[in-house]
Tab-separated table of C-alpha atoms in Angstrom:
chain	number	residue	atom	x	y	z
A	1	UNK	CA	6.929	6.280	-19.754
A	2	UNK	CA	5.013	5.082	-17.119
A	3	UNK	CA	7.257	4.421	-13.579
A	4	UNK	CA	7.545	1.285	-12.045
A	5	UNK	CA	7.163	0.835	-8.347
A	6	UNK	CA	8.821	-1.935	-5.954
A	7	UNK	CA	6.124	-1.253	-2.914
A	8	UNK	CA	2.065	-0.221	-3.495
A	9	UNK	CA	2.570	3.674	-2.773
A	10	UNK	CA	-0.869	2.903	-0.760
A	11	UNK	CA	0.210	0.555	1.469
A	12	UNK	CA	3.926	-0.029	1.068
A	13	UNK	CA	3.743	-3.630	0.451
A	14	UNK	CA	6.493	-5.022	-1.894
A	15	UNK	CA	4.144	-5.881	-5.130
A	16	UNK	CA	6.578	-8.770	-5.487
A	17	UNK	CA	4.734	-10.062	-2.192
A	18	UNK	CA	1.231	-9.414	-3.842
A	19	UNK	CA	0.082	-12.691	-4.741
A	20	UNK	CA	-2.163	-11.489	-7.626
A	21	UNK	CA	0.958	-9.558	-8.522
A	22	UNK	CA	-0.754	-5.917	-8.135
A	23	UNK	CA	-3.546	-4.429	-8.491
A	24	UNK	CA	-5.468	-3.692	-12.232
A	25	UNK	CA	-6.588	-0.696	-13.797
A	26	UNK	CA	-9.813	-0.257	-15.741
A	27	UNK	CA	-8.741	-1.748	-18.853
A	28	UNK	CA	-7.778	-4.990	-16.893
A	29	UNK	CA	-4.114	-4.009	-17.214
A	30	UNK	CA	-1.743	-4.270	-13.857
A	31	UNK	CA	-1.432	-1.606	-11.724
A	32	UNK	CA	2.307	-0.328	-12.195
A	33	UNK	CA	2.234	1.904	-8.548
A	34	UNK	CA	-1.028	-0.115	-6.521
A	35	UNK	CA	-1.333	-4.017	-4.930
A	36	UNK	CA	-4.305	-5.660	-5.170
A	37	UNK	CA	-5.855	-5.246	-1.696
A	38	UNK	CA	-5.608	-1.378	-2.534
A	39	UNK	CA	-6.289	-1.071	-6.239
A	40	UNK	CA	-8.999	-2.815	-8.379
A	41	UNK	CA	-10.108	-2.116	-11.672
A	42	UNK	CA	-9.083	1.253	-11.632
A	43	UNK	CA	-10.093	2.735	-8.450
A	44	UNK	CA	-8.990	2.302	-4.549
A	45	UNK	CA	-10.667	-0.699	-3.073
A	46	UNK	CA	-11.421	1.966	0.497
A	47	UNK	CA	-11.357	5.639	-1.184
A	48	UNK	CA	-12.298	6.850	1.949
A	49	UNK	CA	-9.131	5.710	4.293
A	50	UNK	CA	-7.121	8.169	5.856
A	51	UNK	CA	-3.772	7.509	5.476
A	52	UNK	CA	-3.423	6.871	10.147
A	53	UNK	CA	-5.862	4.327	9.328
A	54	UNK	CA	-4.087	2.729	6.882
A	55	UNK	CA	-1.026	2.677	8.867
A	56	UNK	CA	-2.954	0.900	11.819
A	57	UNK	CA	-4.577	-1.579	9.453
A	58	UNK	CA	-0.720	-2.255	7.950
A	59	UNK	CA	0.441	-2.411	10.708
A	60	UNK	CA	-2.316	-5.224	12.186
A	61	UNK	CA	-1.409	-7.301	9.728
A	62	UNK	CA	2.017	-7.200	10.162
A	63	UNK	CA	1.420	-8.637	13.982
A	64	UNK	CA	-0.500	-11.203	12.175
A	65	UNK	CA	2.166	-11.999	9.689
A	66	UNK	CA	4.065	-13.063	13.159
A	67	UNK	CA	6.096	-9.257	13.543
A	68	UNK	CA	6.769	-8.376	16.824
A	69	UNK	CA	4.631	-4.876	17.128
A	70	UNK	CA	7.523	-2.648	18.390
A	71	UNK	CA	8.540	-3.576	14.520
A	72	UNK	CA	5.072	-2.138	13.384
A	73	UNK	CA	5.854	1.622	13.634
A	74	UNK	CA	9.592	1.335	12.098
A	75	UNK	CA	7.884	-0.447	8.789
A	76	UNK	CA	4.471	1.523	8.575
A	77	UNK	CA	6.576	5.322	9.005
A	78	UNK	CA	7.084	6.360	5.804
A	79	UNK	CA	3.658	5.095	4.245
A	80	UNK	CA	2.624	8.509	4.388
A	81	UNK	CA	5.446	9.258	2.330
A	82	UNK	CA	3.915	6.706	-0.522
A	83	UNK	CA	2.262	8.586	-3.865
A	84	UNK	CA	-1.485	7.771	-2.950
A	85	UNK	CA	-1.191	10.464	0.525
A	86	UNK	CA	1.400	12.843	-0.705
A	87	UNK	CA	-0.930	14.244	-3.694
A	88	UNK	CA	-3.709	14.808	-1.354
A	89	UNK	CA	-1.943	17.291	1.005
């Protein structure tokens, strides 16, 4: 069986927050492990990120969800703990 994830392991956003409620898969099916600003029919919306510029990127828009930025580094730390950057090392 398939797991279930709370947060995108791209991005670490809760998918509860995702307001297209993930991301989908190739057969149109949601993503169980991706949001929708990372994951779209099947395949990483930017393959080519590295996972410090992902963390930058989270972490701008946290600043422009209104966090303060000293915030930023405590909430974007373990993203390259998350499934997507683990398997590539």
């Amino acid at each position: 069986m398939e797991e279930t994830y709370k947060n995108c392991q791209s991005c670490g956003m809760p998918i509860a927050r995702d307001e297209q409620g993930g991301g989908t898969e190739k057969s149109g099916s949601k993503s169980k492990m991706y949001c929708s600003h990372c994951y779209q029919n099947g395949a990483f919306t930017s393959p080519d990120l590295t996972v410090d510029q992902m963390r930058e990127l989270v972490k701008g828009k946290l600043v422009e969800f209104g966090f303060p930025k000293f915030l930023t580094g405590l909430f974007t730390r373990n993203i390259p703990k998350l499934k997507r950057w683990s398997s590539n090392k």
